[in-house]
mmCIF file of C-alpha atoms and ligand atoms in Angstrom:
data_model
loop_
_atom_site.group_PDB
_atom_site.id
_atom_site.type_symbol
_atom_site.label_atom_id
_atom_site.label_comp_id
_atom_site.label_asym_id
_atom_site.label_seq_id
_atom_site.Cartn_x
_atom_site.Cartn_y
_atom_site.Cartn_z
ATOM 1 C CA MET A 1 38.838 132.295 -9.553
ATOM 2 C CA GLN A 2 41.503 134.005 -7.495
ATOM 3 C CA ARG A 3 45.099 132.899 -8.105
ATOM 4 C CA ILE A 4 47.353 132.011 -5.175
ATOM 5 C CA THR A 5 49.786 134.876 -4.677
ATOM 6 C CA ILE A 6 53.457 135.078 -3.732
ATOM 7 C CA LYS A 7 52.331 136.886 -0.557
ATOM 8 C CA SER A 8 50.071 134.001 0.450
ATOM 9 C CA ILE A 9 52.898 131.497 -0.185
ATOM 10 C CA LEU A 10 55.198 133.537 2.071
ATOM 11 C CA GLU A 11 52.515 133.691 4.760
ATOM 12 C CA LYS A 12 52.270 129.896 4.887
ATOM 13 C CA LYS A 13 55.797 129.501 6.295
ATOM 14 C CA GLY A 14 55.646 127.742 9.634
ATOM 15 C CA LYS A 15 51.824 127.720 9.510
ATOM 16 C CA GLU A 16 50.472 125.542 6.715
ATOM 17 C CA PRO A 17 52.360 123.071 4.497
ATOM 18 C CA ILE A 18 52.744 124.218 0.884
ATOM 19 C CA THR A 19 51.831 121.724 -1.851
ATOM 20 C CA CYS A 20 53.623 121.689 -5.179
ATOM 21 C CA LEU A 21 53.685 119.255 -8.114
ATOM 22 C CA THR A 22 55.018 119.430 -11.640
ATOM 23 C CA ALA A 23 52.832 119.696 -14.725
ATOM 24 C CA TYR A 24 53.895 119.788 -18.356
ATOM 25 C CA SER A 25 50.530 119.468 -20.086
ATOM 26 C CA LYS A 26 46.895 120.640 -20.031
ATOM 27 C CA PRO A 27 45.335 117.406 -18.665
ATOM 28 C CA ILE A 28 47.762 117.157 -15.757
ATOM 29 C CA ALA A 29 47.618 120.913 -15.046
ATOM 30 C CA GLU A 30 43.810 120.692 -14.879
ATOM 31 C CA ILE A 31 44.014 118.164 -12.038
ATOM 32 C CA VAL A 32 46.989 119.593 -10.172
ATOM 33 C CA ASP A 33 45.483 123.103 -10.262
ATOM 34 C CA LYS A 34 42.525 121.923 -8.163
ATOM 35 C CA TYR A 35 44.696 120.958 -5.201
ATOM 36 C CA CYS A 36 48.209 122.411 -5.291
ATOM 37 C CA ASP A 37 49.396 125.810 -4.122
ATOM 38 C CA ILE A 38 52.170 125.827 -6.731
ATOM 39 C CA ILE A 39 52.533 124.158 -10.141
ATOM 40 C CA LEU A 40 56.084 123.785 -11.383
ATOM 41 C CA ILE A 41 56.770 123.455 -15.098
ATOM 42 C CA GLY A 42 59.978 121.572 -14.334
ATOM 43 C CA ASP A 43 62.827 121.076 -16.765
ATOM 44 C CA SER A 44 62.495 117.455 -15.615
ATOM 45 C CA VAL A 45 60.156 117.409 -18.656
ATOM 46 C CA GLY A 46 63.251 116.593 -20.730
ATOM 47 C CA MET A 47 63.935 113.342 -18.915
ATOM 48 C CA VAL A 48 60.330 112.437 -18.107
ATOM 49 C CA LEU A 49 58.595 113.131 -21.433
ATOM 50 C CA TYR A 50 61.404 113.234 -23.969
ATOM 51 C CA GLY A 51 63.712 110.509 -22.636
ATOM 52 C CA MET A 52 66.714 112.842 -22.410
ATOM 53 C CA LYS A 53 69.677 111.703 -20.310
ATOM 54 C CA THR A 54 69.884 114.970 -18.345
ATOM 55 C CA THR A 55 67.908 118.186 -17.951
ATOM 56 C CA ARG A 56 70.826 119.999 -19.603
ATOM 57 C CA GLU A 57 69.452 119.066 -23.031
ATOM 58 C CA VAL A 58 66.175 120.926 -22.516
ATOM 59 C CA LYS A 59 65.701 123.958 -24.789
ATOM 60 C CA ILE A 60 63.896 127.143 -23.855
ATOM 61 C CA GLU A 61 61.491 126.748 -26.819
ATOM 62 C CA THR A 62 60.385 123.323 -25.506
ATOM 63 C CA MET A 63 59.826 124.734 -22.028
ATOM 64 C CA ILE A 64 57.828 127.644 -23.458
ATOM 65 C CA LEU A 65 55.428 125.270 -25.248
ATOM 66 C CA HIS A 66 54.809 123.336 -22.029
ATOM 67 C CA GLY A 67 54.666 126.586 -20.062
ATOM 68 C CA ARG A 68 51.898 127.951 -22.283
ATOM 69 C CA ALA A 69 49.859 124.750 -22.053
ATOM 70 C CA VAL A 70 50.059 124.722 -18.263
ATOM 71 C CA LYS A 71 49.562 128.433 -17.617
ATOM 72 C CA ASN A 72 46.618 128.640 -20.031
ATOM 73 C CA THR A 73 44.973 125.846 -18.060
ATOM 74 C CA ALA A 74 45.787 126.629 -14.428
ATOM 75 C CA LYS A 75 43.417 129.173 -12.936
ATOM 76 C CA ARG A 76 44.186 128.834 -9.245
ATOM 77 C CA SER A 77 47.737 127.686 -8.485
ATOM 78 C CA LEU A 78 50.803 129.882 -8.691
ATOM 79 C CA VAL A 79 52.640 128.745 -11.841
ATOM 80 C CA VAL A 80 56.442 128.613 -11.724
ATOM 81 C CA PHE A 81 58.600 128.208 -14.844
ATOM 82 C CA ASP A 82 61.886 126.335 -14.455
ATOM 83 C CA MET A 83 64.678 128.173 -16.323
ATOM 84 C CA PRO A 84 66.556 125.661 -18.488
ATOM 85 C CA TYR A 85 70.313 125.121 -18.440
ATOM 86 C CA LYS A 86 72.442 127.999 -19.789
ATOM 87 C CA THR A 87 69.504 130.404 -20.017
ATOM 88 C CA TYR A 88 70.707 132.402 -16.991
ATOM 89 C CA SER A 89 74.501 132.424 -17.365
ATOM 90 C CA ASN A 90 74.601 136.114 -16.405
ATOM 91 C CA LYS A 91 72.030 138.698 -15.344
ATOM 92 C CA PHE A 92 71.539 140.191 -18.808
ATOM 93 C CA ILE A 93 71.071 136.801 -20.523
ATOM 94 C CA ALA A 94 68.757 135.786 -17.692
ATOM 95 C CA TYR A 95 66.578 138.882 -17.998
ATOM 96 C CA LYS A 96 66.417 138.671 -21.795
ATOM 97 C CA ASN A 97 65.205 135.063 -21.541
ATOM 98 C CA VAL A 98 62.836 135.704 -18.642
ATOM 99 C CA LYS A 99 61.226 138.611 -20.533
ATOM 100 C CA LYS A 100 60.577 136.283 -23.483
ATOM 101 C CA ILE A 101 59.259 133.513 -21.197
ATOM 102 C CA MET A 102 56.940 135.883 -19.333
ATOM 103 C CA LYS A 103 55.639 137.408 -22.573
ATOM 104 C CA LEU A 104 54.900 134.048 -24.181
ATOM 105 C CA THR A 105 53.721 132.000 -21.198
ATOM 106 C CA LYS A 106 52.480 134.592 -18.675
ATOM 107 C CA CYS A 107 53.852 132.405 -15.872
ATOM 108 C CA ASP A 108 53.858 133.891 -12.374
ATOM 109 C CA ALA A 109 57.489 133.246 -11.396
ATOM 110 C CA VAL A 110 60.698 131.536 -12.494
ATOM 111 C CA LYS A 111 62.950 129.019 -10.746
ATOM 112 C CA LEU A 112 66.751 129.033 -10.991
ATOM 113 C CA GLU A 113 69.181 126.397 -9.707
ATOM 114 C CA GLY A 114 72.133 127.498 -7.577
ATOM 115 C CA GLY A 115 73.171 129.409 -4.479
ATOM 116 C CA LYS A 116 75.678 132.184 -3.752
ATOM 117 C CA LYS A 117 76.997 132.149 -7.326
ATOM 118 C CA ILE A 118 73.685 133.307 -8.800
ATOM 119 C CA VAL A 119 72.690 135.869 -6.171
ATOM 120 C CA SER A 120 73.458 138.842 -8.447
ATOM 121 C CA ILE A 121 71.264 137.316 -11.174
ATOM 122 C CA ILE A 122 68.390 136.746 -8.764
ATOM 123 C CA LYS A 123 68.649 140.276 -7.366
ATOM 124 C CA TYR A 124 68.618 141.711 -10.889
ATOM 125 C CA LEU A 125 65.514 139.737 -11.889
ATOM 126 C CA ILE A 126 63.716 140.740 -8.704
ATOM 127 C CA LYS A 127 64.655 144.395 -9.287
ATOM 128 C CA LYS A 128 63.038 144.052 -12.706
ATOM 129 C CA GLY A 129 59.843 142.780 -11.051
ATOM 130 C CA ILE A 130 60.251 139.027 -11.647
ATOM 131 C CA PRO A 131 59.402 136.744 -8.695
ATOM 132 C CA VAL A 132 62.120 134.106 -8.274
ATOM 133 C CA MET A 133 62.132 130.692 -6.626
ATOM 134 C CA GLY A 134 65.549 129.275 -5.653
ATOM 135 C CA HIS A 135 66.818 125.686 -5.715
ATOM 136 C CA VAL A 136 69.621 124.259 -3.536
ATOM 137 C CA GLY A 137 71.004 120.852 -2.571
ATOM 138 C CA LEU A 138 71.086 118.446 -5.487
ATOM 139 C CA LEU A 139 71.143 120.587 -8.633
ATOM 140 C CA PRO A 140 70.247 118.406 -11.642
ATOM 141 C CA GLN A 141 71.560 120.966 -14.158
ATOM 142 C CA SER A 142 75.077 120.861 -12.723
ATOM 143 C CA SER A 143 75.327 117.483 -10.939
ATOM 144 C CA LYS A 144 76.999 114.651 -12.816
ATOM 145 C CA VAL A 145 75.487 112.072 -10.460
ATOM 146 C CA PHE A 146 72.202 112.080 -8.591
ATOM 147 C CA LYS A 147 73.139 111.470 -4.974
ATOM 148 C CA LEU A 148 72.231 112.648 -1.517
ATOM 149 C CA LYS A 149 73.729 116.002 -0.502
ATOM 150 C CA GLY A 150 74.821 117.320 2.885
ATOM 151 C CA LYS A 151 76.424 114.143 4.177
ATOM 152 C CA ASN A 152 79.559 115.927 5.418
ATOM 153 C CA LEU A 153 80.068 119.169 7.336
ATOM 154 C CA ILE A 154 81.645 121.082 4.436
ATOM 155 C CA GLN A 155 78.740 120.302 2.125
ATOM 156 C CA LYS A 156 76.206 121.045 4.867
ATOM 157 C CA LYS A 157 77.756 124.459 5.517
ATOM 158 C CA GLN A 158 77.928 125.306 1.828
ATOM 159 C CA ILE A 159 74.298 124.346 1.110
ATOM 160 C CA LEU A 160 73.071 126.225 4.179
ATOM 161 C CA GLN A 161 75.002 129.324 3.088
ATOM 162 C CA ASP A 162 73.519 128.998 -0.401
ATOM 163 C CA ALA A 163 69.979 128.834 0.993
ATOM 164 C CA VAL A 164 70.529 131.829 3.274
ATOM 165 C CA ALA A 165 72.009 133.802 0.357
ATOM 166 C CA LEU A 166 68.939 133.042 -1.771
ATOM 167 C CA SER A 167 66.561 134.048 0.995
ATOM 168 C CA ASN A 168 68.491 137.282 1.604
ATOM 169 C CA SER A 169 68.514 138.076 -2.104
ATOM 170 C CA GLY A 170 64.716 138.118 -2.224
ATOM 171 C CA ALA A 171 63.745 134.677 -3.559
ATOM 172 C CA PHE A 172 60.168 133.988 -2.400
ATOM 173 C CA ALA A 173 60.720 130.248 -1.800
ATOM 174 C CA ILE A 174 63.532 127.700 -2.069
ATOM 175 C CA VAL A 175 63.367 124.155 -3.415
ATOM 176 C CA VAL A 176 65.628 121.945 -1.304
ATOM 177 C CA GLU A 177 66.467 118.771 -3.199
ATOM 178 C CA CYS A 178 67.792 115.469 -1.872
ATOM 179 C CA VAL A 179 69.525 116.481 1.358
ATOM 180 C CA VAL A 180 69.819 114.803 4.750
ATOM 181 C CA GLU A 181 67.009 115.507 7.195
ATOM 182 C CA SER A 182 69.157 117.442 9.689
ATOM 183 C CA LEU A 183 70.270 119.882 6.966
ATOM 184 C CA ALA A 184 66.704 120.417 5.714
ATOM 185 C CA LYS A 185 65.661 121.200 9.296
ATOM 186 C CA LYS A 186 68.513 123.671 9.730
ATOM 187 C CA ILE A 187 67.813 125.427 6.405
ATOM 188 C CA THR A 188 64.086 125.722 7.150
ATOM 189 C CA SER A 189 64.795 127.299 10.526
ATOM 190 C CA CYS A 190 67.483 129.663 9.174
ATOM 191 C CA VAL A 191 65.754 131.135 6.135
ATOM 192 C CA ALA A 192 62.951 133.671 6.140
ATOM 193 C CA VAL A 193 61.122 132.187 3.158
ATOM 194 C CA PRO A 194 59.370 128.819 2.690
ATOM 195 C CA THR A 195 61.464 125.772 1.845
ATOM 196 C CA ILE A 196 59.885 123.282 -0.565
ATOM 197 C CA GLY A 197 61.450 119.859 -0.148
ATOM 198 C CA ILE A 198 61.974 117.022 -2.591
ATOM 199 C CA GLY A 199 63.795 114.169 -0.905
ATOM 200 C CA ALA A 200 64.432 116.587 1.937
ATOM 201 C CA SER A 201 62.299 115.197 4.784
ATOM 202 C CA LYS A 202 59.244 116.601 6.531
ATOM 203 C CA TYR A 203 61.291 119.486 7.926
ATOM 204 C CA CYS A 204 60.443 121.740 5.002
ATOM 205 C CA ASP A 205 57.601 124.249 4.700
ATOM 206 C CA GLY A 206 56.223 122.385 1.718
ATOM 207 C CA GLN A 207 56.779 119.411 -0.572
ATOM 208 C CA VAL A 208 57.226 119.000 -4.308
ATOM 209 C CA LEU A 209 57.364 115.853 -6.427
ATOM 210 C CA VAL A 210 57.469 115.141 -10.140
ATOM 211 C CA THR A 211 53.845 114.161 -10.831
ATOM 212 C CA ASP A 212 54.779 111.398 -13.270
ATOM 213 C CA ASP A 213 56.913 109.735 -10.548
ATOM 214 C CA MET A 214 54.211 110.138 -7.902
ATOM 215 C CA ILE A 215 51.465 108.591 -10.062
ATOM 216 C CA GLY A 216 53.676 105.744 -11.285
ATOM 217 C CA LEU A 217 53.901 106.810 -14.911
ATOM 218 C CA SER A 218 57.690 107.228 -15.044
ATOM 219 C CA ASN A 219 60.325 104.592 -14.386
ATOM 220 C CA PHE A 220 61.968 106.650 -11.628
ATOM 221 C CA HIS A 221 61.457 105.142 -8.170
ATOM 222 C CA PRO A 222 63.854 106.751 -5.677
ATOM 223 C CA LYS A 223 63.293 106.255 -1.935
ATOM 224 C CA PHE A 224 61.894 109.772 -1.491
ATOM 225 C CA VAL A 225 58.987 109.254 -3.911
ATOM 226 C CA LYS A 226 55.798 107.715 -2.612
ATOM 227 C CA LYS A 227 53.951 106.105 -5.510
ATOM 228 C CA TYR A 228 50.320 107.106 -4.960
ATOM 229 C CA SER A 229 49.073 105.105 -7.954
ATOM 230 C CA ASN A 230 50.284 102.907 -10.784
ATOM 231 C CA VAL A 231 49.046 104.774 -13.822
ATOM 232 C CA LYS A 232 51.436 102.922 -16.105
ATOM 233 C CA LYS A 233 49.661 99.673 -15.281
ATOM 234 C CA ILE A 234 46.241 101.227 -15.920
ATOM 235 C CA ILE A 235 47.353 102.555 -19.326
ATOM 236 C CA GLU A 236 48.940 99.226 -20.240
ATOM 237 C CA LYS A 237 45.757 97.347 -19.396
ATOM 238 C CA SER A 238 43.700 99.724 -21.566
ATOM 239 C CA VAL A 239 46.113 99.441 -24.514
ATOM 240 C CA LYS A 240 46.173 95.641 -24.220
ATOM 241 C CA ASN A 241 42.369 95.408 -24.089
ATOM 242 C CA TYR A 242 41.957 97.797 -27.036
ATOM 243 C CA CYS A 243 44.390 95.819 -29.216
ATOM 244 C CA SER A 244 42.725 92.561 -28.248
ATOM 245 C CA ASP A 245 39.271 94.002 -29.111
ATOM 246 C CA VAL A 246 40.481 95.212 -32.519
ATOM 247 C CA LYS A 247 42.184 91.905 -33.342
ATOM 248 C CA ARG A 248 38.993 90.000 -32.441
ATOM 249 C CA ARG A 249 36.803 92.482 -34.373
ATOM 250 C CA ARG A 250 34.932 93.441 -31.191
ATOM 251 C CA PHE A 251 35.783 97.136 -31.352
ATOM 252 C CA PRO A 252 34.098 99.394 -32.523
ATOM 253 C CA TYR A 253 31.108 98.309 -30.384
ATOM 254 C CA PRO A 254 27.584 99.227 -31.611
ATOM 255 C CA GLN A 255 27.565 102.315 -29.360
ATOM 256 C CA ASN A 256 30.736 103.581 -31.053
ATOM 257 C CA VAL A 257 29.237 103.544 -34.559
ATOM 258 C CA TYR A 258 27.453 106.369 -36.454
ATOM 259 C CA LYS A 259 24.266 105.231 -38.239
ATOM 260 C CA LEU A 260 21.710 107.266 -40.147
HETATM 261 O O1 LIG B 301 62.534 120.023 -12.877
HETATM 262 C C1 LIG B 301 61.863 119.699 -11.879
HETATM 263 O O2 LIG B 301 60.868 118.998 -11.963
HETATM 264 C C2 LIG B 301 62.325 120.194 -10.577
HETATM 265 C C3 LIG B 301 61.737 119.537 -9.378
HETATM 266 C C4 LIG B 301 62.336 118.218 -9.205
HETATM 267 C C5 LIG B 301 61.858 120.372 -8.168
HETATM 268 O O3 LIG B 301 63.157 121.037 -10.504
#
């Protein structure tokens, strides 16, 4: 099976919406890989799977384990590895960590949070042959509070400049997180590469969500997430029925028993 390339992602800008979801494990990657252009191994894994308070607690070793599980499974989607907090403090630290990540996970690209301030790091990684995805707007690794960005002119200007700087530095796509619609529209029209929105309106070249939020497995229900199913309820019903069966000595059923 042919893997979706960076070139084909770039070619979709303004033509065909790009689909992206997170995956941290083999079973989810198996499903997401069938439909999405991009799979993101997000550092949201820390909050979603490990109950951490922020993504700042996520360690590179944890991400590498999830990265390997996802990349070994996904055969079709482009797989992007989210660089955890403090793993790209300067270009040399960033490259050292990216080399390790690429060697151990074989992911196709990395994602870094930030704008103008990290342009030299992004350029260095690209020079070394590493495809980079940017991330502007709400930046979970550096934001103390999760709130909408781009509500005033100063913030709008700064986020737009960040996005343009990322595009000019060679990033192949930019995640735009939690910004007002008018800013998302402006960024998408001003940058040469695809914008992938999360809480950033339909005026982006693609959309990304955290899969666990979208399927109703997490407890995170912000306005920008549409809950496509309620997997938590389905799991709860199964657990409840199993426990009830065991307590009443109904399970194992005859078909679940080995007999000679
Ligand atoms: O960590 C993550 O899942 C992300 C997405 C929210 C874009 O960065």
